[in-house]
Amino acid sequence: MSFTRRTLLQMFPAAAAMSMAPGVAVAAPHHVVVIGGGFAGATVAKYLRMWSNGAIAVTLVEPRIKHVSCIMSNLVLNGQLKIRDLSFDYDTLESKYGVGVRLDRALRINGAGKEVKLKDAGWISYDSLVVATGIQFDPIDGLSDYREIPHAWIAGAQTKLLRDQIRAMPDDGTFVMSIPQKPYRCPPGPYERACLVADILKRRGGLPRVIVLDANDGIQAERETFTRAFTGLYGDIIQYRPLERVASVDQENRIVYTEKLDESGNRVGEDSAHGDVVNIIPRHSAPNLLVKSGLTDGGRWAPVDPVTYGSTLEDKFPGVHVIGDSQATGQPKSGHMANAQAKVCADAILRRAAGLPVDSDERLANITTNSACFSPITADEASWLTAVFAYDREAKKMALVPGSLGEAHRWNSENYRDMFSWSENLFADSFN
Ligand SMILES: Cc1cc2nc3c(=O)[nH]c(=O)nc-3n(C[C@H](O)[C@H](O)[C@H](O)COP(=O)(O)OP(=O)(O)OC[C@H]3O[C@@H](n4cnc5c(N)ncnc54)[C@H](O)[C@@H]3O)c2cc1C
């Protein structure tokens, strides 16, 4: 299979192909609690209600009135989009699909007792639980909060802060950013950010610098595209430093201290970088809600079976599912992927509630997910990347479909326009 821009655009509706078997009726009342209303949580809540014809009760727990999409949020930095363009409330999930939305925060999961403790409402019980809480960041020495040095990797106030700092930069200023060890959310995202910041600064006509400190051994996605952008279009602006991991930060003086690594990840030296603006993206893990409850089994991410997205620690967490960036299947951490996983998970919960198997030959053969990312390289040109995964019955995991890893041959304005249709589709499919 070889991918072109056209197949990428056709691919999106195919993500919904895994739908409930017609005529399936839920046997007894079933209450699903979904924690987190991002791409993963909003989609699973919507599809559970839609595919069960309202037979399943769904409560969505989310502390924020609106979800701000990280997807497209780099375009807030150059002023092309506003945060309000990327903000989605839960009104449609409530009014059109009958999802019960609670503005609250989950604090603890009692797996054996099948209940969740909410900050305001106390304990609520569930038959199935879907945890879709995204990511949290590792602490970094010297970085007390993100008020001076933003991450802007969870969109909202942080994105605005970074935008305002870039606006106030001198024309000859230096922008320093860091990329954490993989896996992190949106593999091409940091390289896209470096390009867009270089584009903003280049248009001002000074002699700016963009220093990219990458804890990984090289560019993690769209390698050809970003190598060309870093060495060609922005060759006089971007300095790319792979195998350099942030060790600590002098917040007041905006100095980043780094460890230089060899290919095996051993420390072989040290360095530093000073910026007029510093943007640190720390290493990620699943949030404490999962880590402290034991759902991550002592690791960074929650191990799940991709047939259902049920926790592999079934004895301790019966009926608990984890989808989106928090889970550990090895698929890319992206919003498109979170949306696809949500549908597989919704289908599995509904089948179980109806007393049907989740491992029929037909179903296993149809478990596929896909991911797509568009990357703006300039203010009006973009590239794209896509990958399809299918369930491998022997390995019992999701595997990249051979030949499905597609990458744009060049960045151009057509891709830039397509990026808006793709993202609008994804936003609508998740939140409307
Ligand atoms: C700059 C950037 C660009 C990106 N571009 C793309 C792209 O082009 N394509 C793509 O597919 N992906 C892209 N991504 C990645 C994408 O945004 C994430 O992979 C996606 O948001 C993951 O969805 P999620 O639902 O798992 O987590 P999130 O979107 O983070 O949602 C988690 C939700 O859980 C809530 N929550 C957290 N803790 C609790 C709790 N204790 N109780 C209740 N609720 C809680 C949060 O408030 C949040 O609303 C990009 C990311 C960035 C940063």
Short mmCIF file of C-alpha atoms and ligand atoms in Angstrom, two decimals:
data_model
loop_
_atom_site.label_atom_id
_atom_site.label_comp_id
_atom_site.label_asym_id
_atom_site.label_seq_id
_atom_site.Cartn_x
_atom_site.Cartn_y
_atom_site.Cartn_z
CA MET A 1 0.00 0.00 0.00
CA SER A 2 1.43 3.38 -0.83
CA PHE A 3 0.00 6.60 0.50
CA THR A 4 -0.70 9.83 -1.33
CA ARG A 5 -2.30 13.07 -0.21
CA ARG A 6 -5.61 11.86 -1.68
CA THR A 7 -5.60 8.62 0.37
CA LEU A 8 -4.81 10.66 3.46
CA LEU A 9 -7.89 12.83 2.92
CA GLN A 10 -10.08 9.80 2.24
CA MET A 11 -8.80 8.02 5.29
CA PHE A 12 -10.52 10.04 7.94
CA PRO A 13 -14.10 8.74 7.62
CA ALA A 14 -12.65 5.22 7.44
CA ALA A 15 -11.67 5.61 11.07
CA ALA A 16 -15.36 5.26 11.88
CA ALA A 17 -15.61 1.97 10.00
CA MET A 18 -15.51 -0.05 13.19
CA SER A 19 -19.11 0.37 14.26
CA MET A 20 -21.50 -1.63 16.42
CA ALA A 21 -22.84 -4.77 14.82
CA PRO A 22 -26.40 -3.97 13.68
CA GLY A 23 -29.14 -5.27 15.93
CA VAL A 24 -26.97 -5.51 19.05
CA ALA A 25 -29.04 -4.79 22.15
CA VAL A 26 -27.55 -3.95 25.51
CA ALA A 27 -28.79 -6.58 28.00
CA ALA A 28 -28.92 -4.66 31.31
CA PRO A 29 -28.41 -1.07 32.48
CA HIS A 30 -24.74 -0.15 32.08
CA HIS A 31 -23.05 3.00 33.33
CA VAL A 32 -19.78 4.15 31.76
CA VAL A 33 -17.72 6.87 33.43
CA VAL A 34 -15.25 8.62 31.11
CA ILE A 35 -12.48 10.64 32.76
CA GLY A 36 -11.11 13.42 30.54
CA GLY A 37 -12.85 15.28 27.70
CA GLY A 38 -10.05 15.59 25.13
CA PHE A 39 -9.99 13.86 21.73
CA ALA A 40 -10.06 10.40 23.31
CA GLY A 41 -12.66 11.02 26.03
CA ALA A 42 -15.10 13.16 24.05
CA THR A 43 -15.09 10.67 21.15
CA VAL A 44 -15.66 7.60 23.31
CA ALA A 45 -18.50 9.33 25.20
CA LYS A 46 -20.20 10.37 21.96
CA TYR A 47 -19.85 7.00 20.21
CA LEU A 48 -20.98 4.99 23.26
CA ARG A 49 -24.23 6.96 23.29
CA MET A 50 -24.65 6.98 19.51
CA TRP A 51 -23.89 3.32 18.84
CA SER A 52 -26.03 2.11 21.79
CA ASN A 53 -28.98 4.26 20.66
CA GLY A 54 -28.89 5.85 24.08
CA ALA A 55 -29.10 2.53 25.97
CA ILE A 56 -25.78 3.05 27.78
CA ALA A 57 -25.54 5.80 30.41
CA VAL A 58 -22.37 7.86 30.02
CA THR A 59 -20.93 10.34 32.51
CA LEU A 60 -18.04 12.47 31.28
CA VAL A 61 -15.84 13.98 34.00
CA GLU A 62 -13.73 16.96 32.93
CA PRO A 63 -12.58 19.92 35.03
CA ARG A 64 -12.51 22.45 32.20
CA ILE A 65 -15.60 24.02 30.60
CA LYS A 66 -13.94 23.82 27.19
CA HIS A 67 -11.25 21.64 25.76
CA VAL A 68 -8.53 23.58 23.95
CA SER A 69 -7.10 21.56 21.08
CA CYS A 70 -3.35 21.17 20.92
CA ILE A 71 -3.86 20.26 17.28
CA MET A 72 -3.28 23.42 15.19
CA SER A 73 -2.19 25.30 18.32
CA ASN A 74 1.21 26.15 16.82
CA LEU A 75 -0.75 28.47 14.52
CA VAL A 76 -1.71 30.56 17.56
CA LEU A 77 1.97 31.46 17.84
CA ASN A 78 1.98 33.32 14.51
CA GLY A 79 -1.46 34.83 15.06
CA GLN A 80 -3.23 32.85 12.35
CA LEU A 81 -5.55 31.23 14.88
CA LYS A 82 -6.92 32.31 18.22
CA ILE A 83 -7.43 30.06 21.24
CA ARG A 84 -11.18 30.49 20.80
CA ASP A 85 -10.90 28.89 17.31
CA LEU A 86 -9.55 25.77 19.01
CA SER A 87 -11.91 25.67 22.02
CA PHE A 88 -14.69 23.08 22.19
CA ASP A 89 -17.41 22.92 24.82
CA TYR A 90 -19.45 19.84 25.71
CA ASP A 91 -22.90 21.28 24.91
CA THR A 92 -23.44 19.10 21.83
CA LEU A 93 -22.32 15.95 23.63
CA GLU A 94 -24.95 16.76 26.28
CA SER A 95 -27.84 18.01 24.16
CA LYS A 96 -27.51 15.86 21.04
CA TYR A 97 -26.12 12.62 22.47
CA GLY A 98 -27.29 12.70 26.09
CA VAL A 99 -23.84 12.45 27.68
CA GLY A 100 -23.97 13.52 31.35
CA VAL A 101 -21.17 16.07 31.76
CA ARG A 102 -19.71 16.77 35.19
CA LEU A 103 -17.29 19.66 35.64
CA ASP A 104 -15.10 17.93 38.16
CA ARG A 105 -11.69 16.31 38.54
CA ALA A 106 -11.06 12.63 39.20
CA LEU A 107 -8.74 12.12 42.16
CA ARG A 108 -8.62 8.36 42.73
CA ILE A 109 -9.67 5.12 41.13
CA ASN A 110 -10.81 2.22 43.29
CA GLY A 111 -10.45 -0.60 40.78
CA ALA A 112 -11.75 -3.39 43.02
CA GLY A 113 -14.75 -1.37 44.16
CA LYS A 114 -15.47 -0.01 40.65
CA GLU A 115 -15.71 3.59 41.79
CA VAL A 116 -13.93 6.89 41.16
CA LYS A 117 -13.43 9.69 43.63
CA LEU A 118 -14.22 13.13 42.24
CA LYS A 119 -12.93 16.32 43.82
CA ASP A 120 -16.38 17.87 44.34
CA ALA A 121 -18.90 15.06 44.00
CA GLY A 122 -17.10 12.37 46.02
CA TRP A 123 -17.25 8.69 44.99
CA ILE A 124 -19.27 7.66 41.93
CA SER A 125 -19.60 4.08 40.73
CA TYR A 126 -19.32 2.60 37.26
CA ASP A 127 -19.78 -0.61 35.33
CA SER A 128 -17.04 0.42 32.89
CA LEU A 129 -14.49 3.19 33.27
CA VAL A 130 -12.59 4.88 30.44
CA VAL A 131 -9.53 6.87 31.50
CA ALA A 132 -8.57 9.46 28.88
CA THR A 133 -6.55 12.02 30.78
CA GLY A 134 -3.68 12.73 28.38
CA ILE A 135 -0.24 13.50 29.82
CA GLN A 136 1.69 15.10 32.65
CA PHE A 137 5.26 16.42 32.68
CA ASP A 138 8.33 15.31 34.61
CA PRO A 139 9.72 17.99 36.92
CA ILE A 140 12.91 19.76 35.77
CA ASP A 141 15.54 21.13 38.15
CA GLY A 142 15.23 24.91 38.47
CA LEU A 143 11.87 25.12 36.70
CA SER A 144 9.37 25.90 39.45
CA ASP A 145 6.35 26.53 37.25
CA TYR A 146 5.76 27.41 33.62
CA ARG A 147 4.95 31.09 34.11
CA GLU A 148 8.27 32.40 32.81
CA ILE A 149 9.28 29.45 30.69
CA PRO A 150 6.23 27.91 29.04
CA HIS A 151 5.89 24.38 27.68
CA ALA A 152 2.84 25.27 25.54
CA TRP A 153 2.39 21.51 25.05
CA ILE A 154 -1.03 21.47 26.70
CA ALA A 155 -2.84 24.19 24.80
CA GLY A 156 -4.54 27.23 26.33
CA ALA A 157 -3.00 29.92 28.54
CA GLN A 158 0.46 28.42 27.95
CA THR A 159 0.11 28.84 24.18
CA LYS A 160 -0.88 32.50 24.59
CA LEU A 161 2.05 33.10 26.93
CA LEU A 162 4.51 31.68 24.42
CA ARG A 163 2.90 33.70 21.59
CA ASP A 164 3.24 36.92 23.61
CA GLN A 165 6.86 36.17 24.50
CA ILE A 166 7.72 35.57 20.83
CA ARG A 167 5.99 38.83 19.89
CA ALA A 168 8.12 40.71 22.42
CA MET A 169 11.42 39.13 21.26
CA PRO A 170 14.07 41.40 19.76
CA ASP A 171 14.51 40.98 15.97
CA ASP A 172 18.01 39.57 16.50
CA GLY A 173 16.89 37.44 19.45
CA THR A 174 17.42 33.78 20.24
CA PHE A 175 14.62 31.27 20.79
CA VAL A 176 15.62 28.08 22.61
CA MET A 177 13.36 25.07 22.67
CA SER A 178 13.73 21.50 23.90
CA ILE A 179 12.28 18.19 22.71
CA PRO A 180 11.81 15.41 25.27
CA GLN A 181 12.75 11.76 25.02
CA LYS A 182 10.24 9.73 23.01
CA PRO A 183 7.45 8.77 23.30
CA TYR A 184 5.93 12.22 23.48
CA ARG A 185 2.67 13.63 22.11
CA CYS A 186 2.71 14.47 18.40
CA PRO A 187 6.07 13.24 17.05
CA PRO A 188 6.40 15.95 14.34
CA GLY A 189 4.96 18.72 16.58
CA PRO A 190 8.18 20.16 18.06
CA TYR A 191 9.94 20.31 14.67
CA GLU A 192 6.87 22.03 13.23
CA ARG A 193 7.07 24.55 16.07
CA ALA A 194 10.75 25.24 15.35
CA CYS A 195 9.88 25.94 11.70
CA LEU A 196 6.98 28.23 12.52
CA VAL A 197 8.98 30.22 15.05
CA ALA A 198 11.83 30.54 12.52
CA ASP A 199 9.27 31.74 9.96
CA ILE A 200 7.87 34.36 12.34
CA LEU A 201 11.33 35.67 13.20
CA LYS A 202 12.61 35.53 9.61
CA ARG A 203 9.78 37.80 8.47
CA ARG A 204 10.97 40.48 10.90
CA GLY A 205 14.20 40.83 8.98
CA GLY A 206 16.77 40.65 11.79
CA LEU A 207 19.36 37.96 12.47
CA PRO A 208 17.45 35.63 14.78
CA ARG A 209 18.44 32.17 16.05
CA VAL A 210 16.30 29.18 16.89
CA ILE A 211 18.18 26.57 18.94
CA VAL A 212 16.53 23.15 19.08
CA LEU A 213 17.78 20.85 21.85
CA ASP A 214 16.59 17.31 21.11
CA ALA A 215 16.97 14.55 23.73
CA ASN A 216 16.55 12.01 20.91
CA ASP A 217 19.19 10.85 18.46
CA GLY A 218 17.60 12.61 15.50
CA ILE A 219 14.42 14.00 14.01
CA GLN A 220 11.56 11.72 15.09
CA ALA A 221 9.05 12.24 12.27
CA GLU A 222 9.07 13.50 8.67
CA ARG A 223 12.83 13.32 8.83
CA GLU A 224 13.37 14.23 5.19
CA THR A 225 11.01 17.20 5.33
CA PHE A 226 12.38 18.70 8.52
CA THR A 227 16.01 18.06 7.57
CA ARG A 228 15.38 20.03 4.38
CA ALA A 229 13.62 22.80 6.29
CA PHE A 230 16.30 23.02 8.99
CA THR A 231 19.24 22.98 6.60
CA GLY A 232 17.71 24.77 3.60
CA LEU A 233 14.84 27.20 4.18
CA TYR A 234 15.90 27.99 7.75
CA GLY A 235 19.56 26.96 7.48
CA ASP A 236 20.73 30.39 8.66
CA ILE A 237 18.32 30.46 11.60
CA ILE A 238 17.82 26.99 13.08
CA GLN A 239 20.60 25.26 14.95
CA TYR A 240 19.56 21.64 15.56
CA ARG A 241 21.32 19.86 18.44
CA PRO A 242 20.36 16.14 18.73
CA LEU A 243 21.35 13.97 21.71
CA GLU A 244 21.17 16.93 24.06
CA ARG A 245 18.90 16.50 27.05
CA VAL A 246 17.79 19.26 29.42
CA ALA A 247 19.38 18.78 32.85
CA SER A 248 18.30 21.99 34.56
CA VAL A 249 17.11 25.51 33.88
CA ASP A 250 18.14 28.90 35.27
CA GLN A 251 14.68 30.37 35.04
CA GLU A 252 15.61 33.93 35.94
CA ASN A 253 18.43 34.23 33.39
CA ARG A 254 16.76 31.97 30.81
CA ILE A 255 19.70 29.58 30.54
CA VAL A 256 19.16 25.90 29.75
CA TYR A 257 21.84 23.48 30.97
CA THR A 258 22.05 20.25 29.02
CA GLU A 259 23.67 16.83 29.10
CA LYS A 260 25.22 15.65 25.85
CA LEU A 261 24.50 11.99 25.18
CA ASP A 262 26.04 9.28 23.04
CA GLU A 263 23.94 7.01 20.81
CA SER A 264 23.28 4.67 23.77
CA GLY A 265 22.00 7.50 25.92
CA ASN A 266 25.10 7.75 28.14
CA ARG A 267 26.16 11.17 29.33
CA VAL A 268 29.31 12.25 27.51
CA GLY A 269 29.44 15.97 28.25
CA GLU A 270 27.53 19.09 29.02
CA ASP A 271 26.54 22.35 27.37
CA SER A 272 24.14 25.25 27.76
CA ALA A 273 22.03 27.63 25.72
CA HIS A 274 20.75 31.10 26.54
CA GLY A 275 17.57 32.42 24.99
CA ASP A 276 15.52 35.61 24.92
CA VAL A 277 12.62 33.16 24.93
CA VAL A 278 12.90 29.61 26.25
CA ASN A 279 10.34 26.91 25.54
CA ILE A 280 10.92 23.68 27.47
CA ILE A 281 8.81 20.62 26.66
CA PRO A 282 9.53 18.22 29.54
CA ARG A 283 9.43 14.45 29.31
CA HIS A 284 5.88 13.02 29.53
CA SER A 285 4.10 10.25 31.37
CA ALA A 286 0.50 9.31 32.07
CA PRO A 287 -0.92 11.57 34.81
CA ASN A 288 -0.63 10.82 38.53
CA LEU A 289 -4.22 9.62 38.63
CA LEU A 290 -3.02 6.54 36.72
CA VAL A 291 0.48 6.28 38.19
CA LYS A 292 -0.68 6.45 41.82
CA SER A 293 -3.64 4.14 41.32
CA GLY A 294 -1.28 1.48 39.88
CA LEU A 295 -2.74 1.52 36.36
CA THR A 296 0.72 2.12 34.86
CA ASP A 297 2.13 -0.95 36.63
CA GLY A 298 5.16 1.04 37.79
CA GLY A 299 5.92 2.38 34.29
CA ARG A 300 5.19 5.64 32.51
CA TRP A 301 2.11 4.57 30.56
CA ALA A 302 -0.85 2.27 31.16
CA PRO A 303 -0.53 -1.19 29.56
CA VAL A 304 -3.74 -2.15 27.73
CA ASP A 305 -5.02 -4.81 25.35
CA PRO A 306 -5.65 -3.02 22.03
CA VAL A 307 -8.60 -5.34 21.31
CA THR A 308 -10.61 -3.47 23.95
CA TYR A 309 -8.19 -0.90 25.45
CA GLY A 310 -8.94 -2.69 28.73
CA SER A 311 -6.18 -2.56 31.34
CA THR A 312 -3.97 -5.66 31.22
CA LEU A 313 -4.11 -5.57 35.04
CA GLU A 314 -7.63 -6.93 34.83
CA ASP A 315 -7.63 -8.51 38.28
CA LYS A 316 -7.09 -5.17 39.94
CA PHE A 317 -8.95 -3.05 37.41
CA PRO A 318 -11.92 -4.98 35.98
CA GLY A 319 -13.83 -2.93 33.42
CA VAL A 320 -11.17 -0.20 33.28
CA HIS A 321 -10.02 1.04 29.87
CA VAL A 322 -7.30 3.56 28.99
CA ILE A 323 -7.22 5.38 25.65
CA GLY A 324 -5.37 8.30 24.04
CA ASP A 325 -1.97 9.57 25.09
CA SER A 326 -2.02 7.81 28.50
CA GLN A 327 -1.91 4.25 27.14
CA ALA A 328 1.11 2.11 26.28
CA THR A 329 0.39 0.30 23.02
CA GLY A 330 3.28 2.00 21.23
CA GLN A 331 1.04 3.69 18.66
CA PRO A 332 1.80 7.38 18.07
CA LYS A 333 0.45 9.76 20.67
CA SER A 334 -1.82 11.89 18.51
CA GLY A 335 -5.35 13.29 18.60
CA HIS A 336 -6.26 11.48 15.38
CA MET A 337 -5.08 8.22 16.95
CA ALA A 338 -6.92 9.00 20.22
CA ASN A 339 -10.13 9.43 18.21
CA ALA A 340 -9.59 6.08 16.44
CA GLN A 341 -8.78 4.22 19.68
CA ALA A 342 -11.93 5.66 21.27
CA LYS A 343 -14.06 3.95 18.62
CA VAL A 344 -12.41 0.55 19.12
CA CYS A 345 -12.90 0.94 22.87
CA ALA A 346 -16.56 2.05 22.57
CA ASP A 347 -17.28 -0.91 20.31
CA ALA A 348 -15.71 -3.34 22.81
CA ILE A 349 -17.63 -1.91 25.79
CA LEU A 350 -20.90 -2.11 23.88
CA ARG A 351 -20.31 -5.68 22.74
CA ARG A 352 -19.51 -6.76 26.28
CA ALA A 353 -22.57 -4.98 27.65
CA ALA A 354 -24.62 -6.87 25.06
CA GLY A 355 -23.06 -10.20 26.07
CA LEU A 356 -21.20 -10.58 22.77
CA PRO A 357 -17.57 -11.68 22.33
CA VAL A 358 -14.94 -9.05 21.54
CA ASP A 359 -12.53 -11.53 19.97
CA SER A 360 -14.49 -12.96 17.02
CA ASP A 361 -12.40 -13.56 13.89
CA GLU A 362 -14.30 -10.87 12.05
CA ARG A 363 -13.75 -8.25 14.73
CA LEU A 364 -10.07 -9.00 15.25
CA ALA A 365 -9.48 -8.78 11.50
CA ASN A 366 -11.07 -5.31 11.47
CA ILE A 367 -9.26 -3.62 14.32
CA THR A 368 -7.38 -0.80 12.67
CA THR A 369 -6.36 2.65 13.80
CA ASN A 370 -4.66 5.47 11.99
CA SER A 371 -2.86 8.67 12.68
CA ALA A 372 -2.36 11.81 10.66
CA CYS A 373 -0.51 15.00 11.36
CA PHE A 374 -0.24 18.05 9.14
CA SER A 375 2.79 20.22 9.80
CA PRO A 376 2.83 23.86 8.80
CA ILE A 377 6.39 24.67 7.70
CA THR A 378 5.73 28.33 6.83
CA ALA A 379 2.72 30.63 7.33
CA ASP A 380 1.08 29.24 4.20
CA GLU A 381 2.68 25.89 3.37
CA ALA A 382 2.44 22.52 5.12
CA SER A 383 3.55 18.90 4.88
CA TRP A 384 1.82 15.81 6.28
CA LEU A 385 2.49 12.40 7.78
CA THR A 386 0.24 9.38 8.14
CA ALA A 387 0.39 5.79 9.43
CA VAL A 388 -2.07 2.90 9.69
CA PHE A 389 -1.96 0.19 12.36
CA ALA A 390 -3.75 -3.19 12.38
CA TYR A 391 -4.12 -5.80 15.08
CA ASP A 392 -1.50 -8.55 14.77
CA ARG A 393 -3.11 -11.71 16.18
CA GLU A 394 0.16 -13.56 16.71
CA ALA A 395 1.98 -10.74 18.46
CA LYS A 396 -1.25 -9.61 20.18
CA LYS A 397 -0.47 -5.99 19.48
CA MET A 398 -1.06 -3.19 17.03
CA ALA A 399 1.47 -3.28 14.20
CA LEU A 400 2.27 -0.74 11.51
CA VAL A 401 0.66 -1.86 8.23
CA PRO A 402 3.54 -2.38 5.78
CA GLY A 403 3.84 0.52 3.36
CA SER A 404 1.32 2.65 5.25
CA LEU A 405 3.80 5.15 6.61
CA GLY A 406 3.20 8.08 4.27
CA GLU A 407 4.91 11.45 4.19
CA ALA A 408 4.35 14.44 1.91
CA HIS A 409 7.03 14.76 -0.78
CA ARG A 410 7.11 18.50 -0.34
CA TRP A 411 5.49 21.20 1.70
CA ASN A 412 3.07 23.36 -0.27
CA SER A 413 -0.01 25.56 -0.06
CA GLU A 414 -2.38 22.78 -1.14
CA ASN A 415 -1.39 20.74 1.92
CA TYR A 416 -1.84 23.87 3.99
CA ARG A 417 -5.47 24.20 2.83
CA ASP A 418 -6.11 20.47 3.32
CA MET A 419 -4.87 20.79 6.89
CA PHE A 420 -7.92 22.90 7.76
CA SER A 421 -10.42 20.42 6.22
CA TRP A 422 -8.73 17.52 8.00
CA SER A 423 -8.70 19.26 11.40
CA GLU A 424 -12.30 20.49 11.06
CA ASN A 425 -13.39 16.90 10.34
CA LEU A 426 -11.52 15.60 13.35
CA PHE A 427 -12.83 18.34 15.65
CA ALA A 428 -16.43 17.73 14.50
CA ASP A 429 -16.14 13.95 14.81
CA SER A 430 -14.84 14.26 18.37
CA PHE A 431 -16.89 17.11 19.85
CA ASN A 432 -20.06 17.55 17.70
C1 LIG B 1 1.60 21.58 19.27
C2 LIG B 1 0.87 20.27 19.08
C3 LIG B 1 0.43 19.92 17.82
C4 LIG B 1 -0.26 18.71 17.64
N1 LIG B 1 -0.67 18.38 16.37
C5 LIG B 1 -1.32 17.21 16.17
C6 LIG B 1 -1.75 16.84 14.86
O1 LIG B 1 -1.50 17.52 13.84
N2 LIG B 1 -2.45 15.67 14.71
C7 LIG B 1 -2.76 14.88 15.78
O2 LIG B 1 -3.44 13.87 15.58
N3 LIG B 1 -2.32 15.19 17.04
C8 LIG B 1 -1.61 16.32 17.26
N4 LIG B 1 -1.18 16.65 18.53
C9 LIG B 1 -1.33 15.66 19.63
C10 LIG B 1 -2.71 15.69 20.28
O3 LIG B 1 -3.03 16.99 20.72
C11 LIG B 1 -2.76 14.74 21.48
O4 LIG B 1 -2.21 13.51 21.11
C12 LIG B 1 -4.20 14.57 21.93
O5 LIG B 1 -4.65 15.78 22.48
C13 LIG B 1 -4.35 13.42 22.92
O6 LIG B 1 -5.70 13.32 23.29
P1 LIG B 1 -6.12 12.79 24.74
O7 LIG B 1 -7.60 12.83 24.76
O8 LIG B 1 -5.41 11.53 25.03
O9 LIG B 1 -5.51 13.87 25.75
P2 LIG B 1 -5.88 15.40 25.94
O10 LIG B 1 -6.26 16.01 24.64
O11 LIG B 1 -4.75 16.02 26.68
O12 LIG B 1 -7.16 15.40 26.87
C14 LIG B 1 -7.08 15.00 28.22
C15 LIG B 1 -8.24 15.63 28.98
O13 LIG B 1 -8.30 15.05 30.27
C16 LIG B 1 -8.59 16.05 31.22
N5 LIG B 1 -8.09 15.57 32.52
C17 LIG B 1 -6.80 15.43 32.92
N6 LIG B 1 -6.76 14.96 34.17
C18 LIG B 1 -8.04 14.80 34.58
C19 LIG B 1 -8.63 14.33 35.78
N7 LIG B 1 -7.90 13.95 36.85
N8 LIG B 1 -9.99 14.31 35.88
C20 LIG B 1 -10.76 14.68 34.82
N9 LIG B 1 -10.24 15.12 33.65
C21 LIG B 1 -8.90 15.18 33.53
C22 LIG B 1 -7.86 17.28 30.68
O14 LIG B 1 -8.42 18.48 31.22
C23 LIG B 1 -8.07 17.14 29.18
O15 LIG B 1 -9.23 17.81 28.73
C24 LIG B 1 -0.51 17.86 18.75
C25 LIG B 1 -0.06 18.23 20.02
C26 LIG B 1 0.63 19.42 20.19
C27 LIG B 1 1.10 19.79 21.57
#
